[in-house]
mmCIF file of C-alpha atoms in Angstrom:
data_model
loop_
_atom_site.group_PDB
_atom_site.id
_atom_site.type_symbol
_atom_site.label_atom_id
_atom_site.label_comp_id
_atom_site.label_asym_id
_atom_site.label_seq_id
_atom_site.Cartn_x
_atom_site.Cartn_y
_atom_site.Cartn_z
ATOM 1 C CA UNK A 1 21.883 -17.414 43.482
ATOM 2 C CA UNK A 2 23.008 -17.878 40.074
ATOM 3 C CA UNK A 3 20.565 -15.436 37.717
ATOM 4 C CA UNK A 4 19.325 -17.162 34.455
ATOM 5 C CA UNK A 5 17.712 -13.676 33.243
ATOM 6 C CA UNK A 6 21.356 -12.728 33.460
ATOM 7 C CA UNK A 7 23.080 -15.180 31.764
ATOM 8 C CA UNK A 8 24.192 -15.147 28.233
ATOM 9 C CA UNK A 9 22.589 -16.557 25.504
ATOM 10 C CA UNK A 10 24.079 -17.291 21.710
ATOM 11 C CA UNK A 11 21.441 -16.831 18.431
ATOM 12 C CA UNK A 12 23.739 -17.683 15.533
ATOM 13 C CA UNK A 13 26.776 -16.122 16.141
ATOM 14 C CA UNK A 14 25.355 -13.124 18.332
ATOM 15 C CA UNK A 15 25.568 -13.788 21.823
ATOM 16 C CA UNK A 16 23.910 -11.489 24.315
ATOM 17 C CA UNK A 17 25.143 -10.812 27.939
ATOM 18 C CA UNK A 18 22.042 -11.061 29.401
ATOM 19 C CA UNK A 19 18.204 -11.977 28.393
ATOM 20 C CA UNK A 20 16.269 -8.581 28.843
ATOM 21 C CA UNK A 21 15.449 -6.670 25.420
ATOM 22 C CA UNK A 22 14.081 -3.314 25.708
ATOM 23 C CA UNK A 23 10.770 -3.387 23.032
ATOM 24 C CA UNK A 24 10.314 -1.980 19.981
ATOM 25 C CA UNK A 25 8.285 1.326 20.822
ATOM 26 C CA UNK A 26 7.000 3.542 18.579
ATOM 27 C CA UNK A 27 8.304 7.294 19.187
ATOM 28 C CA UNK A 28 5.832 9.047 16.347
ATOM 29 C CA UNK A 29 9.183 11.881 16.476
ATOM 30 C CA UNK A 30 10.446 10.955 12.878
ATOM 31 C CA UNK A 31 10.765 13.628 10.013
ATOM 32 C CA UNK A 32 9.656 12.150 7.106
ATOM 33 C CA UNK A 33 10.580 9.026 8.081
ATOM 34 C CA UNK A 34 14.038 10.008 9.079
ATOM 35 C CA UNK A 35 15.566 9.966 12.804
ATOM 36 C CA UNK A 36 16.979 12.718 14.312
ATOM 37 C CA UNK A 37 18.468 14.203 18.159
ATOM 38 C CA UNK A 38 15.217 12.725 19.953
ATOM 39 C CA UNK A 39 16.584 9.192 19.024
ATOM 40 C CA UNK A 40 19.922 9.618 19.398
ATOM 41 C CA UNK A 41 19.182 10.692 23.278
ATOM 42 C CA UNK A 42 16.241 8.178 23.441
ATOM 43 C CA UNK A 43 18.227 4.780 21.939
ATOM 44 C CA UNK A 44 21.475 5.869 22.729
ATOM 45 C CA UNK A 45 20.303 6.547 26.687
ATOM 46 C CA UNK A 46 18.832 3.020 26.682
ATOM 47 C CA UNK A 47 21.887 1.547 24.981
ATOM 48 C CA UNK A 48 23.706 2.360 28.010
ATOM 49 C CA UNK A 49 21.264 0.602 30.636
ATOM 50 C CA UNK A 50 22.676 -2.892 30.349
ATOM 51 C CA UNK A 51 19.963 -4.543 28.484
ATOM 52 C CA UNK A 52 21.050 -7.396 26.724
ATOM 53 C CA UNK A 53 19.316 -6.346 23.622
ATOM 54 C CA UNK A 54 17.838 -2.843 22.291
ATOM 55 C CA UNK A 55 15.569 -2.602 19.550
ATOM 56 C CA UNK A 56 14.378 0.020 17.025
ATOM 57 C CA UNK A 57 10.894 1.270 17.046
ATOM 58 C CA UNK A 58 8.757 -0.511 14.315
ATOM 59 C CA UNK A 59 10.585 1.274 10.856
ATOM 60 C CA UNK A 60 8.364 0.837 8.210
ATOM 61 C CA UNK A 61 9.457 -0.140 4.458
ATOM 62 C CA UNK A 62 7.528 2.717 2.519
ATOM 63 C CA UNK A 63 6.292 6.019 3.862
ATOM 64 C CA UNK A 64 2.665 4.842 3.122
ATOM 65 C CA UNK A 65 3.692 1.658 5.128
ATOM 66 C CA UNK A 66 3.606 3.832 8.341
ATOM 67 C CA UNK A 67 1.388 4.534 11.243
ATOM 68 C CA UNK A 68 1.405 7.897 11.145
ATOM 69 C CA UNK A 69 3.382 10.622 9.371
ATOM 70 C CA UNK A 70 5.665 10.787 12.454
ATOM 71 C CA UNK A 71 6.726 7.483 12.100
ATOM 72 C CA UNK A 72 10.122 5.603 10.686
ATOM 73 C CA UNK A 73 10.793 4.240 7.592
ATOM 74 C CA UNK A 74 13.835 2.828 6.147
ATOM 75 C CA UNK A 75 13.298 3.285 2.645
ATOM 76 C CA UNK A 76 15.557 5.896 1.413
ATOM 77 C CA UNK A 77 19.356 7.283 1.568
ATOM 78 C CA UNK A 78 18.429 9.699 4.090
ATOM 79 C CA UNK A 79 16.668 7.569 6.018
ATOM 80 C CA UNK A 80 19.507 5.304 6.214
ATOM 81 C CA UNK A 81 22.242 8.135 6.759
ATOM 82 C CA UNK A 82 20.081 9.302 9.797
ATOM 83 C CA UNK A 83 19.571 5.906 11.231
ATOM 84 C CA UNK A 84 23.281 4.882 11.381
ATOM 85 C CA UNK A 85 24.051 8.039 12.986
ATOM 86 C CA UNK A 86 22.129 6.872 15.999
ATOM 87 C CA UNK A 87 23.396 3.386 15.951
ATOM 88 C CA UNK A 88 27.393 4.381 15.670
ATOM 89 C CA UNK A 89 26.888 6.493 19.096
ATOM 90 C CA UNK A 90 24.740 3.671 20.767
ATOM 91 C CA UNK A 91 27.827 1.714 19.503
ATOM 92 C CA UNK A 92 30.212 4.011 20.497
ATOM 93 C CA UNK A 93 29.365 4.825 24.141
ATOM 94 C CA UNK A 94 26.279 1.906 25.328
ATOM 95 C CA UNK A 95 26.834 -1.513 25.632
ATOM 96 C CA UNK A 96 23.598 -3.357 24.327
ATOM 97 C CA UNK A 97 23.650 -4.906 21.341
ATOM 98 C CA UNK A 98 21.428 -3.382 18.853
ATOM 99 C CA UNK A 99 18.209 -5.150 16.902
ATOM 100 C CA UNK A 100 15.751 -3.285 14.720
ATOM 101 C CA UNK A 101 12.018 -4.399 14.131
ATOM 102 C CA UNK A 102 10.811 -3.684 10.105
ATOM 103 C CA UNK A 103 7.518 -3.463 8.954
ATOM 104 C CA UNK A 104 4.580 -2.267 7.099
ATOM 105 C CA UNK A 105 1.326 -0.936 8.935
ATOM 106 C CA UNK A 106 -1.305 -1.908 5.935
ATOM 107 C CA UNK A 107 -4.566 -0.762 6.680
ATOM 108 C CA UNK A 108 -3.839 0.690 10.287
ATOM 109 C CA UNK A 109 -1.731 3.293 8.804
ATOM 110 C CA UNK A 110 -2.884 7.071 7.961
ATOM 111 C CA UNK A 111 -3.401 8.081 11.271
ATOM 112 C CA UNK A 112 -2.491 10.453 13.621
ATOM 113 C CA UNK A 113 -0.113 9.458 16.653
ATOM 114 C CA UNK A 114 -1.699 8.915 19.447
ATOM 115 C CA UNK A 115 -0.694 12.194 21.477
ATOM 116 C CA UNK A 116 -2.794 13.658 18.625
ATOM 117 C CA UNK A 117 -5.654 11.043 19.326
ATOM 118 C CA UNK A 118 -5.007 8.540 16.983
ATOM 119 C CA UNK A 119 -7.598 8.890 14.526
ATOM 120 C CA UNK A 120 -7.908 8.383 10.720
ATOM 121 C CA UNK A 121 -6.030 11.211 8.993
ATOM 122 C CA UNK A 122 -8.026 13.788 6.899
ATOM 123 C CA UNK A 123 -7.551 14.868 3.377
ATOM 124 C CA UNK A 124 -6.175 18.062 5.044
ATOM 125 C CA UNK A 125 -3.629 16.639 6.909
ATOM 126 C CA UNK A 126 -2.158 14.354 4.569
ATOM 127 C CA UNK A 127 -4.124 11.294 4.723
ATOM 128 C CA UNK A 128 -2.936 8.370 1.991
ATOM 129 C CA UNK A 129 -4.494 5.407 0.606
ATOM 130 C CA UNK A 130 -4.294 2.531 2.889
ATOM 131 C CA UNK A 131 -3.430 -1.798 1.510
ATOM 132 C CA UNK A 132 -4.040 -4.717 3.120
ATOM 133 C CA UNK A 133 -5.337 -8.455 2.130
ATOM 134 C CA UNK A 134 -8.859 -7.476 2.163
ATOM 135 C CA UNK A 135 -10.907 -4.287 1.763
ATOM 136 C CA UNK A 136 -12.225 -4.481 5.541
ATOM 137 C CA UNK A 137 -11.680 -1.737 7.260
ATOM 138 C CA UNK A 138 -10.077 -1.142 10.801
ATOM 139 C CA UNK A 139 -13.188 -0.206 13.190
ATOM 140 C CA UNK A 140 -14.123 3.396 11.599
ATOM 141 C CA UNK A 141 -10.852 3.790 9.871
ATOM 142 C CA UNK A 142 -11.118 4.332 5.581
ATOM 143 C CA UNK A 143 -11.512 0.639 4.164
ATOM 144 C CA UNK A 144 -8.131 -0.367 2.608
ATOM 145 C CA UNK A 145 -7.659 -1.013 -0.993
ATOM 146 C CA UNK A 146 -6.930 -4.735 -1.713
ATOM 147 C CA UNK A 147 -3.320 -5.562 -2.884
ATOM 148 C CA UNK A 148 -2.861 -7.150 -5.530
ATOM 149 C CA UNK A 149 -0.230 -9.600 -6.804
ATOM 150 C CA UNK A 150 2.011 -7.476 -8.230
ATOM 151 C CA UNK A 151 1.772 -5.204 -5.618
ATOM 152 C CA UNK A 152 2.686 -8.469 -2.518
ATOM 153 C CA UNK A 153 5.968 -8.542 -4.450
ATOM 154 C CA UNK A 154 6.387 -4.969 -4.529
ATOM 155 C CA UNK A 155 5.920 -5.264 -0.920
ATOM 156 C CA UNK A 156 8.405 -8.296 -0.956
ATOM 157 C CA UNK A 157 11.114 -6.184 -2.595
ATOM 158 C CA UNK A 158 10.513 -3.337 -0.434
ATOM 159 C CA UNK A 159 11.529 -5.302 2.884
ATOM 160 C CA UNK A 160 13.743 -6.998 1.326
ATOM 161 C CA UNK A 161 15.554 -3.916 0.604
ATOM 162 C CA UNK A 162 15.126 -2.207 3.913
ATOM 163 C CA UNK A 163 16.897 -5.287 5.029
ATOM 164 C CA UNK A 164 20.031 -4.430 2.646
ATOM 165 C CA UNK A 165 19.874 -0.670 4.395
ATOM 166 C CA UNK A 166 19.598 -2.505 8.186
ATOM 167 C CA UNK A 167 22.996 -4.089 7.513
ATOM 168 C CA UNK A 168 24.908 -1.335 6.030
ATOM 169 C CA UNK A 169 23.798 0.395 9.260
ATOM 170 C CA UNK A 170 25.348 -2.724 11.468
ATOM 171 C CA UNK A 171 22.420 -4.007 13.315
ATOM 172 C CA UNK A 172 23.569 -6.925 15.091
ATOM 173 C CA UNK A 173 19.312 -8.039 14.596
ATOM 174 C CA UNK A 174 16.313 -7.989 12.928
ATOM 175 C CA UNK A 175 12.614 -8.678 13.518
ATOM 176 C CA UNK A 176 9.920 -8.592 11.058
ATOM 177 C CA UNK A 177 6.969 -7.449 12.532
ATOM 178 C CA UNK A 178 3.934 -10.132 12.300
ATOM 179 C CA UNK A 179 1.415 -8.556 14.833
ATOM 180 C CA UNK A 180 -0.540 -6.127 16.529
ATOM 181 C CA UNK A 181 -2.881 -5.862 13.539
ATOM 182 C CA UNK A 182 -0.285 -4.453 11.203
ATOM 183 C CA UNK A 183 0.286 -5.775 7.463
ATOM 184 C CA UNK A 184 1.868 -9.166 8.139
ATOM 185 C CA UNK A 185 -0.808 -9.837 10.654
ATOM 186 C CA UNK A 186 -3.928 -9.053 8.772
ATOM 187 C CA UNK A 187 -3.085 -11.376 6.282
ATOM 188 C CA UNK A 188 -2.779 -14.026 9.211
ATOM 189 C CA UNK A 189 -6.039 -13.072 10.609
ATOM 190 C CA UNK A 190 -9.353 -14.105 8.496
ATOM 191 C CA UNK A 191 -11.050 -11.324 10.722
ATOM 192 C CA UNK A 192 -8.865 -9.266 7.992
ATOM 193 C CA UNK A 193 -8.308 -11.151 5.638
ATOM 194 C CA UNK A 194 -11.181 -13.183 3.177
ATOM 195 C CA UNK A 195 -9.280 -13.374 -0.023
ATOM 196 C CA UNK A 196 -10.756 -15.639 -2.383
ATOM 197 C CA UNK A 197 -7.241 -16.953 -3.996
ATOM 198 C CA UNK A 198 -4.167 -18.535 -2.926
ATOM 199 C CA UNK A 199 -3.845 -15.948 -0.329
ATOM 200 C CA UNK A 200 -6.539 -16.563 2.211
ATOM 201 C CA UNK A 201 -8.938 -18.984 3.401
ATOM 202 C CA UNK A 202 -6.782 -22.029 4.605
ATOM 203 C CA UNK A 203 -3.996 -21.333 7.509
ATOM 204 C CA UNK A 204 -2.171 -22.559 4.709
ATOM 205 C CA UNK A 205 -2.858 -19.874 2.146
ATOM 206 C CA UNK A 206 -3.113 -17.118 4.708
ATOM 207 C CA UNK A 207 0.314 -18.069 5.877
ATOM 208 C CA UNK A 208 1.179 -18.171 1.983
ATOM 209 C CA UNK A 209 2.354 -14.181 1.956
ATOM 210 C CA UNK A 210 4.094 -13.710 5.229
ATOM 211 C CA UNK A 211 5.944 -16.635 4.784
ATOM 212 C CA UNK A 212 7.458 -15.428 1.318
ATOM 213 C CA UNK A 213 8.384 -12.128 2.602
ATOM 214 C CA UNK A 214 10.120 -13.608 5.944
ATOM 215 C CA UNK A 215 11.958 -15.792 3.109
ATOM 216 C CA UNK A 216 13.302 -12.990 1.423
ATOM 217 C CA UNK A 217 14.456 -10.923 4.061
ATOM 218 C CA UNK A 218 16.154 -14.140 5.744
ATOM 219 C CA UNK A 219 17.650 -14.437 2.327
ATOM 220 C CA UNK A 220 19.111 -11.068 2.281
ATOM 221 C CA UNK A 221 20.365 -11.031 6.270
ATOM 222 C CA UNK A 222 23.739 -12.339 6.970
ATOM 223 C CA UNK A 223 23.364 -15.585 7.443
ATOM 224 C CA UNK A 224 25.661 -15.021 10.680
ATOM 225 C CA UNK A 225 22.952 -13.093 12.162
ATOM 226 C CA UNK A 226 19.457 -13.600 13.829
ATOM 227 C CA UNK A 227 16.392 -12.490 12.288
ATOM 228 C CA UNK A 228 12.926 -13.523 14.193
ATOM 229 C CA UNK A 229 9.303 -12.560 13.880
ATOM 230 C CA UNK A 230 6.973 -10.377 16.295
ATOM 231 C CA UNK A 231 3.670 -12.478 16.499
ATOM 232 C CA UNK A 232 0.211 -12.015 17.842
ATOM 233 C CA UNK A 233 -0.164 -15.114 19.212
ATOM 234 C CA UNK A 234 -4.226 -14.325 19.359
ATOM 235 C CA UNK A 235 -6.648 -11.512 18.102
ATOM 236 C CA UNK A 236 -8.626 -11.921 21.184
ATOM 237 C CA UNK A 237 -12.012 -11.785 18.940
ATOM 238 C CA UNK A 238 -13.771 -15.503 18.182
ATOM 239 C CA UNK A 239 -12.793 -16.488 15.035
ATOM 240 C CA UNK A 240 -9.602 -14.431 14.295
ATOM 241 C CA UNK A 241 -5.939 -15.940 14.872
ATOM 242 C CA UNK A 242 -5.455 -18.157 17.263
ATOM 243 C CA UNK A 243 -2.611 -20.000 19.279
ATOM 244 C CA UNK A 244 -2.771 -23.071 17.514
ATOM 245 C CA UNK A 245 -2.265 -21.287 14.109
ATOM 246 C CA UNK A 246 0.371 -19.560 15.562
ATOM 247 C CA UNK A 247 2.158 -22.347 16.706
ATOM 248 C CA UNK A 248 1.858 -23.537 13.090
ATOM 249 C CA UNK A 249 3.072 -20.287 11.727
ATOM 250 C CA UNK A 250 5.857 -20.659 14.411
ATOM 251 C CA UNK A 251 7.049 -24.068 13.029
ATOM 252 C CA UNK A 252 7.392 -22.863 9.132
ATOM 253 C CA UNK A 253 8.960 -20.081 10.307
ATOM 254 C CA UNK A 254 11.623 -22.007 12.028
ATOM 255 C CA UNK A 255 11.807 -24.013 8.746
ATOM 256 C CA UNK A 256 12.552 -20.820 7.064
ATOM 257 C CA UNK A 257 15.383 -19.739 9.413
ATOM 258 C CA UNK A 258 14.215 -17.843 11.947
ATOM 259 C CA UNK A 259 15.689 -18.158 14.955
ATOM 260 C CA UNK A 260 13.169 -16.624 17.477
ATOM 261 C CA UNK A 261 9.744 -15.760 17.826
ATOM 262 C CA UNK A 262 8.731 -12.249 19.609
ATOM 263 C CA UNK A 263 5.175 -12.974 21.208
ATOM 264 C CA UNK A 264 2.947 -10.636 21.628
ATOM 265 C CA UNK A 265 -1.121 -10.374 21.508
ATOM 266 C CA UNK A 266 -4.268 -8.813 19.883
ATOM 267 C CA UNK A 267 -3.762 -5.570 18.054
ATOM 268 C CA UNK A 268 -5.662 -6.694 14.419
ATOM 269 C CA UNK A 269 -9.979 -5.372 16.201
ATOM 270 C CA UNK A 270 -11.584 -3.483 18.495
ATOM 271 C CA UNK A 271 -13.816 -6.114 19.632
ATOM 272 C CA UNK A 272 -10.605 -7.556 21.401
ATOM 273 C CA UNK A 273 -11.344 -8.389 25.104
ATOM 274 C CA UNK A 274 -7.889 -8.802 26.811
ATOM 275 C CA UNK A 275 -7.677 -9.705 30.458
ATOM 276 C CA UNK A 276 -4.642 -7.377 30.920
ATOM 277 C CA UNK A 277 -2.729 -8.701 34.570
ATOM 278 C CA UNK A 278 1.157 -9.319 35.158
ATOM 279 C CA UNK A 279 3.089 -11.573 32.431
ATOM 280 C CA UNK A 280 -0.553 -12.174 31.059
ATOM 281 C CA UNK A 281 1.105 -12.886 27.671
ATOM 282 C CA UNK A 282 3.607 -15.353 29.085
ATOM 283 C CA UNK A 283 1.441 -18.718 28.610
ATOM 284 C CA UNK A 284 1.231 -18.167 24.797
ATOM 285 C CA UNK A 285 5.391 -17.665 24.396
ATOM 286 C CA UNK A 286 5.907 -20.662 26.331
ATOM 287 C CA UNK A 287 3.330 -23.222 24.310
ATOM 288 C CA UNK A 288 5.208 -21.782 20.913
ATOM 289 C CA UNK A 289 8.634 -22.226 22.667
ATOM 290 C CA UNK A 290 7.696 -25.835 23.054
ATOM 291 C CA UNK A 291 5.329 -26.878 20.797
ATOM 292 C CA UNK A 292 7.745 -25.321 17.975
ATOM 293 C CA UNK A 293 10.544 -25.826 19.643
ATOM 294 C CA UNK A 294 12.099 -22.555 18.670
ATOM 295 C CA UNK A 295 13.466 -19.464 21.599
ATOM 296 C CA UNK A 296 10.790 -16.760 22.307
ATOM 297 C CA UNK A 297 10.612 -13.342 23.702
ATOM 298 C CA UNK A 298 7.729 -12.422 26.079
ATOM 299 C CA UNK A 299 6.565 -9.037 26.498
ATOM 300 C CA UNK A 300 3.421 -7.575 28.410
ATOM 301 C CA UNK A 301 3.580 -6.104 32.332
ATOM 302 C CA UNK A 302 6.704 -8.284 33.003
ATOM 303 C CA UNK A 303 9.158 -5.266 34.013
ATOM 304 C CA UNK A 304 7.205 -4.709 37.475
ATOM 305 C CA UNK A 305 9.130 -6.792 38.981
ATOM 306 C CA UNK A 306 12.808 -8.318 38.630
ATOM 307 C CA UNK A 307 11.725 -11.588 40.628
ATOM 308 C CA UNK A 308 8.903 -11.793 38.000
ATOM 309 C CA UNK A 309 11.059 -11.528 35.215
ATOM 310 C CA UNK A 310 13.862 -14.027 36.747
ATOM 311 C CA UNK A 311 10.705 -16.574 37.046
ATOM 312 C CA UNK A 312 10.200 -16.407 33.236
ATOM 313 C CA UNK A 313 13.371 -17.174 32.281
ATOM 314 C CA UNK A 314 14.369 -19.972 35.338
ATOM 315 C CA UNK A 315 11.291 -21.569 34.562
ATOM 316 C CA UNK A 316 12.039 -22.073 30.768
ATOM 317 C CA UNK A 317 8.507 -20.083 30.093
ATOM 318 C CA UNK A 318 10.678 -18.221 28.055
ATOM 319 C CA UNK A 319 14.469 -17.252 26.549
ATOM 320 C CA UNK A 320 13.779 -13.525 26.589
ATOM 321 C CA UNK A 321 11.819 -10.956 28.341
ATOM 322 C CA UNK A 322 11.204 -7.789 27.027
ATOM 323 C CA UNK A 323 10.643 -4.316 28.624
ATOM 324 C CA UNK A 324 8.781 -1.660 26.976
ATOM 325 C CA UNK A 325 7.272 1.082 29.470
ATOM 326 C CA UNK A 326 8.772 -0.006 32.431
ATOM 327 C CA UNK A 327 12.818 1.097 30.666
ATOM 328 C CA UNK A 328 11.092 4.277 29.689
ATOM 329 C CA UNK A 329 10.198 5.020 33.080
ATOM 330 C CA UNK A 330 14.316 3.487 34.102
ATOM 331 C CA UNK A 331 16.276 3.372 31.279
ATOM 332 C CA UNK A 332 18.680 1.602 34.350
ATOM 333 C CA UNK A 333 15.793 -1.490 34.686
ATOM 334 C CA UNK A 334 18.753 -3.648 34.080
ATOM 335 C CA UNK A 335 21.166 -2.231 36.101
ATOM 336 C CA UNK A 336 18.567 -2.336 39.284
ATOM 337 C CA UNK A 337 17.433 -5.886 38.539
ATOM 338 C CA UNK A 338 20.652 -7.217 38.778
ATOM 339 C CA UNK A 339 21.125 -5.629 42.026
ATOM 340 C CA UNK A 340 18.115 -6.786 43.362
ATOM 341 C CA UNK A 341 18.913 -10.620 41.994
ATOM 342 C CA UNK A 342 22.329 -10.203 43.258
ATOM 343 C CA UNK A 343 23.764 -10.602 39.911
ATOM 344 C CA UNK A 344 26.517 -8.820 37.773
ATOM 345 C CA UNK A 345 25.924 -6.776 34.612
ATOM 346 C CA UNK A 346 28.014 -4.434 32.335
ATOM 347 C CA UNK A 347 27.864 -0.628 32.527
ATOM 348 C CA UNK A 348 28.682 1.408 30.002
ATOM 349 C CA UNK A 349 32.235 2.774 30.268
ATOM 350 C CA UNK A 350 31.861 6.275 31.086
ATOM 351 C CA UNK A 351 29.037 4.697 33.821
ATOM 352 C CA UNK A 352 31.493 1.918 35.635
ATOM 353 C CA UNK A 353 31.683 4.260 38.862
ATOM 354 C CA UNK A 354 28.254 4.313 39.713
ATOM 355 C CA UNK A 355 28.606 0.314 40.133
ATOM 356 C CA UNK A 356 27.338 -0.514 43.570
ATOM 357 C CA UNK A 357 30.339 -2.528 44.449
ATOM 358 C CA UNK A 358 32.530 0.458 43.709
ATOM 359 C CA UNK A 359 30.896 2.838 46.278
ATOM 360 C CA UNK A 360 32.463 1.919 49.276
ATOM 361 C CA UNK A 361 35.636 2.303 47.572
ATOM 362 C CA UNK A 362 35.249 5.232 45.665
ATOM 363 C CA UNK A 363 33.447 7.097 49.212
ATOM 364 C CA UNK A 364 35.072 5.841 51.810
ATOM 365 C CA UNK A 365 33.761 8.300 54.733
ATOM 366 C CA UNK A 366 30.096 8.120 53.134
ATOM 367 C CA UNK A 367 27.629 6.696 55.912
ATOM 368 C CA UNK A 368 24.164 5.195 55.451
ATOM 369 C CA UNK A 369 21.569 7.548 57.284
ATOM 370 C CA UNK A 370 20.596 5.939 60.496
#
């Protein structure tokens, strides 16, 4: 059998040995917004399991853009200096290619990680004052203080210049991140966002504010090199963002440049009701792949199983899957799933002897256990 997840694939002038990304996951390890030896182990040990494609926790544009005050930013010469560290030794010793996902978390951010419980922060430990489209608050969190204009093309600048950092670093891709109820997304969703102006009400308008900061990052990325979008293709709450808006927000984004969409789900209330179950958020990645016409990434319980994740791709319900959890458990996911599919994939130089086709050779007298 001839693998498709396995096979190479070409976005611009980046082509990637195989179609398995590991996700962006949030690590909530940063120091003040900075990386430091927990990434270097974390990325640079995944680097070196044969994914295709490894990207960069969500790294946020402003240190009141984050989560938490663990998380990463890119917004400063130290946070730069500490980033490229990491990436030079993935470079040096894995063999993935590297992506990085940007964003802002608007009003989801001030919050502890979730280890901690993931509530709203308190004055005492450091809370800030949270933006988004709208002054509605997330569940019980602080209500967010409505941006205004100048402050969107603050905003603007600000990715646009994390961006400018991302290349000097020499990631091969970006992502901006569109979902799981972060900034981007919240203007989407008119669960969020019920701005008066040009900014919300129509699809149209609520599109109005992504759409000019995808613009400007795609304007200051190599035009050489990929840049896509991470999407929640629905809130999973009646009346928020839905899959036919996101197909719509799919096809001006490919009229914008970008050159895949990362699909993903839900994220933006706490009302959601998701019906969690293997590749559950396959279906909506494969109506934007076609009804857009534009490559997508699915993530969501697909690393299980390497048959599962073979289907995707052979079936054209997708150009990418992505493995979050499942690569944190084995780091080797690809490595194992192209054993199991009877497939090749490359191992990171130092790595080549533990090859499964080497064994034989390199133990000769070794014997299977009866």
């Amino acid at each position: 059998m001839t693998s498709k997840l396995f096979s190479p694939i070409t976005l611009r002038e980046l082509t990637l040995s195989n179609r398995i990304v590991v996700s962006p996951m949030c690590q909530y390890n940063s120091n003040e917004g900075s990386a430091n030896d927990w990434h270097l182990a974390h990325l640079g040990g995944l680097s070196m399991g044969a994914a295709g494609l490894v990207m960069v926790e969500m790294t946020n544009v402003a240190l009141d853009g984050r989560i938490s005050p663990r998380c990463a930013t890119l917004c400063s010469d130290e946070n730069e200096a500490a980033l490229k560290r990491v990436v030079d030794f993935c470079r040096t010793y894995g063999v993935a290619k590297m992506g990085i996902q940007i964003g802002h978390a608007g009003r989801k951010g001030s919050q502890q990680p979730p280890a901690l419980g993931g509530k709203a922060l308190t004055a005492e430990e450091g809370a800030w004052e949270t933006v988004g489209p709208s002054a509605i608050p997330f569940g019980d969190f602080p209500a967010p203080r409505a941006l205004t204009r100048a402050e969107m093309l603050d905003l603007i600048e600000a990715h646009r210049q994390a961006v400018a950092r991302a290349e000097r670093i020499g990631f091969d891709l970006i992502e901006m991140h569109g979902g799981h109820g972060y900034l981007i997304h919240q203007f989407l969703s008119p669960l969020a966002n019920q701005r008066t102006d040009e900014f919300g009400g129509s699809l149209e308008n609520r599109m109005r504010f992504p759409l000019e900061v995808f613009k400007a990052m795609r304007a200051e990325w190599p035009a050489h090199k990929p840049m896509g979008i991470r999407v929640s293709a629905t809130d999973w709450v009646e009346g928020g963002f839905n899959p036919d808006e996101a197909v719509e927000f799919a096809k001006a984004l490919k009229a914008l440049g970008c050159d895949f969409i990362d699909v993903t789900t839900g994220g933006l209330d706490h009302r959601q009701q998701i019906p969690l179950a293997a590749g559950y958020q396959v279906p909506f990645g494969e109506r934007i792949r076609k009804e857009a016409d534009i490559p997508t990434m699915s993530v969501g319980l697909i690393g299980g199983s390497a048959q599962q994740a073979e289907e995707i791709i052979a079936s054209g319900k997708a150009d990418f899957v992505m493995i979050g959890r499942d690569a944190l458990y084995d780091p080797r996911w690809a490595w194992h799933a192209a054993e199991e599919l009877g497939a090749t994939t490359d191992y990171a130089p130092k790595y080549g002897m533990a090859r499964p086709a080497l064994r034989p050779q390199l133990y000769p007298n070794h014997r299977a256990p009866a």
